Amino acid sequence: QTREVAGTVFSNGIPRLIQIKGIDMDAQFSPHMIYVTNEDKPGFIGKLGTLLGDAKVNIASFNLGRTAAGGDAIALVEVDGPVPDAVLADIRKIAVVRQAKALVF
């Protein structure tokens, strides 16, 4: 797949993502992240947080961008460790989720 991303480096020298697929956001890279594309609908963030909490996956930071209210959205979630495949499968079962992938840097 091809993805269009934009980034920058601020004065502290830490690179940050500022746009993914035309959606503005502000996220720094971390060793373990979850990339989710979804429809921007009420309840998504709560369901995702509950699912991760129940699985003992700790959220370190959460970044969300969207095209417009109710449109396409992307979440980049920094977590404290590897994300089990079973947890990713459960995230994909959330009705508004289009895809969910673990990112490792």
Tab-separated table of N, CA and C in Angstrom:
chain	number	residue	atom	x	y	z
A	1	GLN	N	0.825	-1.187	0.000
A	1	GLN	CA	0.000	0.000	0.000
A	1	GLN	C	0.863	1.242	0.000
A	2	THR	N	0.302	2.298	-0.480
A	2	THR	CA	0.970	3.587	-0.454
A	2	THR	C	0.205	4.508	0.479
A	3	ARG	N	0.928	5.227	1.315
A	3	ARG	CA	0.315	6.183	2.242
A	3	ARG	C	0.977	7.536	2.044
A	4	GLU	N	0.193	8.562	2.123
A	4	GLU	CA	0.720	9.916	2.057
A	4	GLU	C	0.766	10.469	3.467
A	5	VAL	N	1.958	10.836	3.905
A	5	VAL	CA	2.124	11.392	5.247
A	5	VAL	C	2.992	12.641	5.168
A	6	ALA	N	2.810	13.515	6.149
A	6	ALA	CA	3.649	14.704	6.263
A	6	ALA	C	4.139	14.770	7.695
A	7	GLY	N	5.336	15.272	7.853
A	7	GLY	CA	5.909	15.375	9.185
A	7	GLY	C	6.758	16.621	9.312
A	8	THR	N	7.215	16.836	10.509
A	8	THR	CA	8.082	17.966	10.791
A	8	THR	C	8.967	17.615	11.978
A	9	VAL	N	9.982	18.414	12.180
A	9	VAL	CA	10.831	18.288	13.355
A	9	VAL	C	10.825	19.641	14.045
A	10	PHE	N	10.368	19.669	15.292
A	10	PHE	CA	10.340	20.907	16.054
A	10	PHE	C	11.708	21.166	16.675
A	11	SER	N	11.832	22.254	17.401
A	11	SER	CA	13.115	22.675	17.954
A	11	SER	C	13.724	21.662	18.919
A	12	ASN	N	12.912	20.776	19.489
A	12	ASN	CA	13.450	19.772	20.403
A	12	ASN	C	14.066	18.582	19.674
A	13	GLY	N	13.991	18.581	18.345
A	13	GLY	CA	14.602	17.527	17.547
A	13	GLY	C	13.792	16.259	17.424
A	14	ILE	N	12.584	16.257	17.953
A	14	ILE	CA	11.738	15.064	17.895
A	14	ILE	C	10.818	15.152	16.682
A	15	PRO	N	10.878	14.152	15.779
A	15	PRO	CA	10.001	14.183	14.606
A	15	PRO	C	8.548	13.927	15.002
A	16	ARG	N	7.635	14.576	14.279
A	16	ARG	CA	6.208	14.432	14.543
A	16	ARG	C	5.466	14.254	13.223
A	17	LEU	N	4.445	13.432	13.246
A	17	LEU	CA	3.528	13.314	12.119
A	17	LEU	C	2.512	14.443	12.232
A	18	ILE	N	2.285	15.148	11.140
A	18	ILE	CA	1.310	16.239	11.185
A	18	ILE	C	0.153	16.036	10.206
A	19	GLN	N	0.269	15.010	9.360
A	19	GLN	CA	-0.822	14.716	8.432
A	19	GLN	C	-0.669	13.302	7.897
A	20	ILE	N	-1.794	12.590	7.828
A	20	ILE	CA	-1.831	11.251	7.240
A	20	ILE	C	-3.028	11.202	6.305
A	21	LYS	N	-2.782	10.831	5.049
A	21	LYS	CA	-3.851	10.730	4.054
A	21	LYS	C	-4.720	11.986	4.003
A	22	GLY	N	-4.089	13.150	4.121
A	22	GLY	CA	-4.807	14.404	4.050
A	22	GLY	C	-5.522	14.812	5.326
A	23	ILE	N	-5.385	14.024	6.384
A	23	ILE	CA	-6.039	14.311	7.667
A	23	ILE	C	-5.005	14.903	8.621
A	24	ASP	N	-5.272	16.107	9.107
A	24	ASP	CA	-4.359	16.777	10.031
A	24	ASP	C	-4.382	16.120	11.404
A	25	MET	N	-3.212	15.986	11.993
A	25	MET	CA	-3.063	15.481	13.360
A	25	MET	C	-1.697	15.880	13.870
A	26	ASP	N	-1.393	15.528	15.094
A	26	ASP	CA	-0.091	15.852	15.672
A	26	ASP	C	0.309	14.698	16.575
A	27	ALA	N	1.237	13.872	16.122
A	27	ALA	CA	1.642	12.702	16.893
A	27	ALA	C	3.143	12.476	16.740
A	28	GLN	N	3.787	12.116	17.822
A	28	GLN	CA	5.196	11.744	17.714
A	28	GLN	C	5.297	10.233	17.610
A	29	PHE	N	6.400	9.787	17.046
A	29	PHE	CA	6.648	8.353	16.916
A	29	PHE	C	6.965	7.763	18.277
A	30	SER	N	6.538	6.535	18.494
A	30	SER	CA	6.898	5.811	19.707
A	30	SER	C	7.134	4.355	19.319
A	31	PRO	N	7.777	3.585	20.176
A	31	PRO	CA	8.093	2.203	19.809
A	31	PRO	C	6.873	1.342	19.460
A	32	HIS	N	5.745	1.556	20.146
A	32	HIS	CA	4.550	0.738	19.914
A	32	HIS	C	3.336	1.644	19.735
A	33	MET	N	2.682	1.493	18.580
A	33	MET	CA	1.511	2.314	18.285
A	33	MET	C	0.435	1.461	17.621
A	34	ILE	N	-0.788	1.952	17.682
A	34	ILE	CA	-1.897	1.345	16.962
A	34	ILE	C	-2.407	2.387	15.975
A	35	TYR	N	-2.542	1.997	14.722
A	35	TYR	CA	-3.062	2.849	13.656
A	35	TYR	C	-4.461	2.352	13.332
A	36	VAL	N	-5.452	3.232	13.468
A	36	VAL	CA	-6.848	2.859	13.222
A	36	VAL	C	-7.467	3.851	12.251
A	37	THR	N	-8.112	3.345	11.215
A	37	THR	CA	-8.947	4.193	10.375
A	37	THR	C	-10.392	3.828	10.694
A	38	ASN	N	-11.219	4.857	10.785
A	38	ASN	CA	-12.601	4.632	11.204
A	38	ASN	C	-13.508	5.748	10.715
A	39	GLU	N	-14.805	5.526	10.862
A	39	GLU	CA	-15.793	6.575	10.643
A	39	GLU	C	-15.853	7.404	11.919
A	40	ASP	N	-15.969	8.706	11.775
A	40	ASP	CA	-16.053	9.597	12.931
A	40	ASP	C	-17.479	9.547	13.485
A	41	LYS	N	-17.715	8.644	14.423
A	41	LYS	CA	-19.035	8.456	15.032
A	41	LYS	C	-18.896	8.451	16.550
A	42	PRO	N	-19.925	8.910	17.251
A	42	PRO	CA	-19.886	8.901	18.718
A	42	PRO	C	-19.679	7.488	19.272
A	43	GLY	N	-18.893	7.398	20.321
A	43	GLY	CA	-18.676	6.136	21.018
A	43	GLY	C	-17.416	5.394	20.637
A	44	PHE	N	-16.794	5.761	19.514
A	44	PHE	CA	-15.603	5.033	19.077
A	44	PHE	C	-14.484	5.098	20.106
A	45	ILE	N	-14.162	6.303	20.568
A	45	ILE	CA	-13.043	6.456	21.497
A	45	ILE	C	-13.311	5.686	22.788
A	46	GLY	N	-14.535	5.739	23.296
A	46	GLY	CA	-14.876	5.010	24.512
A	46	GLY	C	-14.748	3.505	24.344
A	47	LYS	N	-15.250	2.987	23.222
A	47	LYS	CA	-15.159	1.544	22.967
A	47	LYS	C	-13.703	1.107	22.832
A	48	LEU	N	-12.920	1.899	22.108
A	48	LEU	CA	-11.505	1.557	21.935
A	48	LEU	C	-10.781	1.578	23.278
A	49	GLY	N	-10.997	2.625	24.067
A	49	GLY	CA	-10.341	2.726	25.372
A	49	GLY	C	-10.732	1.597	26.307
A	50	THR	N	-12.001	1.262	26.321
A	50	THR	CA	-12.469	0.154	27.173
A	50	THR	C	-11.855	-1.165	26.740
A	51	LEU	N	-11.828	-1.395	25.441
A	51	LEU	CA	-11.255	-2.637	24.917
A	51	LEU	C	-9.780	-2.751	25.297
A	52	LEU	N	-9.025	-1.669	25.118
A	52	LEU	CA	-7.600	-1.704	25.469
A	52	LEU	C	-7.413	-1.860	26.971
A	53	GLY	N	-8.209	-1.161	27.765
A	53	GLY	CA	-8.109	-1.282	29.220
A	53	GLY	C	-8.413	-2.686	29.696
A	54	ASP	N	-9.462	-3.292	29.158
A	54	ASP	CA	-9.816	-4.665	29.540
A	54	ASP	C	-8.698	-5.650	29.189
A	55	ALA	N	-7.946	-5.337	28.115
A	55	ALA	CA	-6.841	-6.199	27.686
A	55	ALA	C	-5.521	-5.840	28.378
A	56	LYS	N	-5.575	-4.874	29.321
A	56	LYS	CA	-4.383	-4.424	30.056
A	56	LYS	C	-3.342	-3.785	29.149
A	57	VAL	N	-3.810	-3.155	28.043
A	57	VAL	CA	-2.934	-2.401	27.149
A	57	VAL	C	-3.056	-0.941	27.560
A	58	ASN	N	-1.969	-0.353	28.052
A	58	ASN	CA	-2.003	1.013	28.566
A	58	ASN	C	-1.776	2.036	27.457
A	59	ILE	N	-2.650	3.034	27.385
A	59	ILE	CA	-2.526	4.113	26.411
A	59	ILE	C	-1.578	5.171	26.970
A	60	ALA	N	-0.542	5.491	26.198
A	60	ALA	CA	0.399	6.541	26.596
A	60	ALA	C	-0.019	7.886	26.010
A	61	SER	N	-0.491	7.887	24.762
A	61	SER	CA	-1.040	9.094	24.137
A	61	SER	C	-2.041	8.673	23.073
A	62	PHE	N	-2.940	9.601	22.756
A	62	PHE	CA	-4.001	9.321	21.788
A	62	PHE	C	-4.132	10.531	20.877
A	63	ASN	N	-4.033	10.310	19.578
A	63	ASN	CA	-4.141	11.381	18.597
A	63	ASN	C	-5.187	11.012	17.560
A	64	LEU	N	-6.111	11.925	17.305
A	64	LEU	CA	-7.197	11.669	16.377
A	64	LEU	C	-7.332	12.834	15.423
A	65	GLY	N	-7.486	12.531	14.163
A	65	GLY	CA	-7.765	13.550	13.160
A	65	GLY	C	-8.916	13.072	12.305
A	66	ARG	N	-9.629	14.013	11.685
A	66	ARG	CA	-10.768	13.638	10.843
A	66	ARG	C	-10.901	14.613	9.685
A	67	THR	N	-11.572	14.145	8.633
A	67	THR	CA	-11.797	15.003	7.474
A	67	THR	C	-12.871	16.033	7.772
A	68	ALA	N	-13.926	15.622	8.467
A	68	ALA	CA	-15.054	16.485	8.839
A	68	ALA	C	-15.901	15.716	9.840
A	69	ALA	N	-16.786	16.404	10.525
A	69	ALA	CA	-17.681	15.730	11.473
A	69	ALA	C	-18.432	14.615	10.748
A	70	GLY	N	-18.329	13.412	11.294
A	70	GLY	CA	-18.993	12.253	10.697
A	70	GLY	C	-18.252	11.639	9.526
A	71	GLY	N	-17.099	12.195	9.146
A	71	GLY	CA	-16.349	11.703	7.990
A	71	GLY	C	-15.315	10.659	8.361
A	72	ASP	N	-14.293	10.572	7.526
A	72	ASP	CA	-13.194	9.635	7.772
A	72	ASP	C	-12.324	10.153	8.908
A	73	ALA	N	-11.816	9.230	9.705
A	73	ALA	CA	-10.953	9.596	10.828
A	73	ALA	C	-9.790	8.615	10.924
A	74	ILE	N	-8.715	9.096	11.527
A	74	ILE	CA	-7.545	8.261	11.806
A	74	ILE	C	-7.149	8.489	13.251
A	75	ALA	N	-6.912	7.389	13.959
A	75	ALA	CA	-6.414	7.450	15.327
A	75	ALA	C	-5.017	6.841	15.358
A	76	LEU	N	-4.100	7.529	16.010
A	76	LEU	CA	-2.776	6.988	16.300
A	76	LEU	C	-2.672	6.912	17.812
A	77	VAL	N	-2.546	5.690	18.310
A	77	VAL	CA	-2.548	5.463	19.744
A	77	VAL	C	-1.184	4.920	20.153
A	78	GLU	N	-0.490	5.667	21.005
A	78	GLU	CA	0.782	5.202	21.553
A	78	GLU	C	0.470	4.324	22.758
A	79	VAL	N	1.025	3.122	22.780
A	79	VAL	CA	0.806	2.201	23.898
A	79	VAL	C	2.152	1.800	24.484
A	80	ASP	N	2.105	1.256	25.701
A	80	ASP	CA	3.336	0.974	26.438
A	80	ASP	C	4.071	-0.292	26.013
A	81	GLY	N	3.460	-1.119	25.189
A	81	GLY	CA	4.118	-2.353	24.790
A	81	GLY	C	3.457	-2.938	23.561
A	82	PRO	N	3.909	-4.117	23.148
A	82	PRO	CA	3.336	-4.769	21.976
A	82	PRO	C	1.828	-5.001	22.137
A	83	VAL	N	1.119	-4.945	21.025
A	83	VAL	CA	-0.325	-5.159	21.015
A	83	VAL	C	-0.593	-6.575	20.516
A	84	PRO	N	-1.212	-7.410	21.352
A	84	PRO	CA	-1.502	-8.781	20.918
A	84	PRO	C	-2.438	-8.810	19.703
A	85	ASP	N	-2.243	-9.804	18.842
A	85	ASP	CA	-3.083	-9.950	17.653
A	85	ASP	C	-4.562	-10.064	18.016
A	86	ALA	N	-4.869	-10.719	19.123
A	86	ALA	CA	-6.267	-10.870	19.536
A	86	ALA	C	-6.906	-9.521	19.854
A	87	VAL	N	-6.120	-8.605	20.408
A	87	VAL	CA	-6.631	-7.259	20.712
A	87	VAL	C	-6.890	-6.508	19.414
A	88	LEU	N	-5.982	-6.606	18.445
A	88	LEU	CA	-6.204	-5.969	17.151
A	88	LEU	C	-7.452	-6.527	16.480
A	89	ALA	N	-7.650	-7.827	16.584
A	89	ALA	CA	-8.848	-8.443	16.004
A	89	ALA	C	-10.107	-7.892	16.659
A	90	ASP	N	-10.074	-7.676	17.971
A	90	ASP	CA	-11.234	-7.104	18.674
A	90	ASP	C	-11.474	-5.647	18.257
A	91	ILE	N	-10.409	-4.893	18.051
A	91	ILE	CA	-10.563	-3.507	17.591
A	91	ILE	C	-11.251	-3.494	16.231
A	92	ARG	N	-10.852	-4.402	15.358
A	92	ARG	CA	-11.447	-4.469	14.015
A	92	ARG	C	-12.937	-4.803	14.058
A	93	LYS	N	-13.401	-5.376	15.136
A	93	LYS	CA	-14.817	-5.721	15.273
A	93	LYS	C	-15.687	-4.536	15.684
A	94	ILE	N	-15.084	-3.429	16.106
A	94	ILE	CA	-15.860	-2.231	16.434
A	94	ILE	C	-16.517	-1.761	15.131
A	95	ALA	N	-17.819	-1.529	15.175
A	95	ALA	CA	-18.616	-1.287	13.960
A	95	ALA	C	-18.057	-0.212	13.038
A	96	VAL	N	-17.496	0.861	13.566
A	96	VAL	CA	-17.041	1.976	12.722
A	96	VAL	C	-15.596	1.841	12.260
A	97	VAL	N	-14.900	0.808	12.693
A	97	VAL	CA	-13.487	0.627	12.354
A	97	VAL	C	-13.356	0.009	10.963
A	98	ARG	N	-12.505	0.624	10.153
A	98	ARG	CA	-12.215	0.092	8.815
A	98	ARG	C	-10.962	-0.770	8.821
A	99	GLN	N	-9.955	-0.333	9.580
A	99	GLN	CA	-8.740	-1.137	9.719
A	99	GLN	C	-8.030	-0.767	11.006
A	100	ALA	N	-7.265	-1.716	11.519
A	100	ALA	CA	-6.454	-1.495	12.718
A	100	ALA	C	-5.167	-2.285	12.554
A	101	LYS	N	-4.047	-1.590	12.755
A	101	LYS	CA	-2.736	-2.233	12.594
A	101	LYS	C	-1.812	-1.814	13.725
A	102	ALA	N	-0.953	-2.724	14.123
A	102	ALA	CA	0.102	-2.390	15.086
A	102	ALA	C	1.267	-1.796	14.305
A	103	LEU	N	1.840	-0.739	14.841
A	103	LEU	CA	3.036	-0.127	14.274
A	103	LEU	C	4.171	-0.272	15.280
A	104	VAL	N	5.333	-0.660	14.810
A	104	VAL	CA	6.494	-0.811	15.678
A	104	VAL	C	7.644	-0.020	15.060
A	105	PHE	N	8.210	0.892	15.834
A	105	PHE	CA	9.322	1.722	15.365
A	105	PHE	C	10.552	1.493	16.205
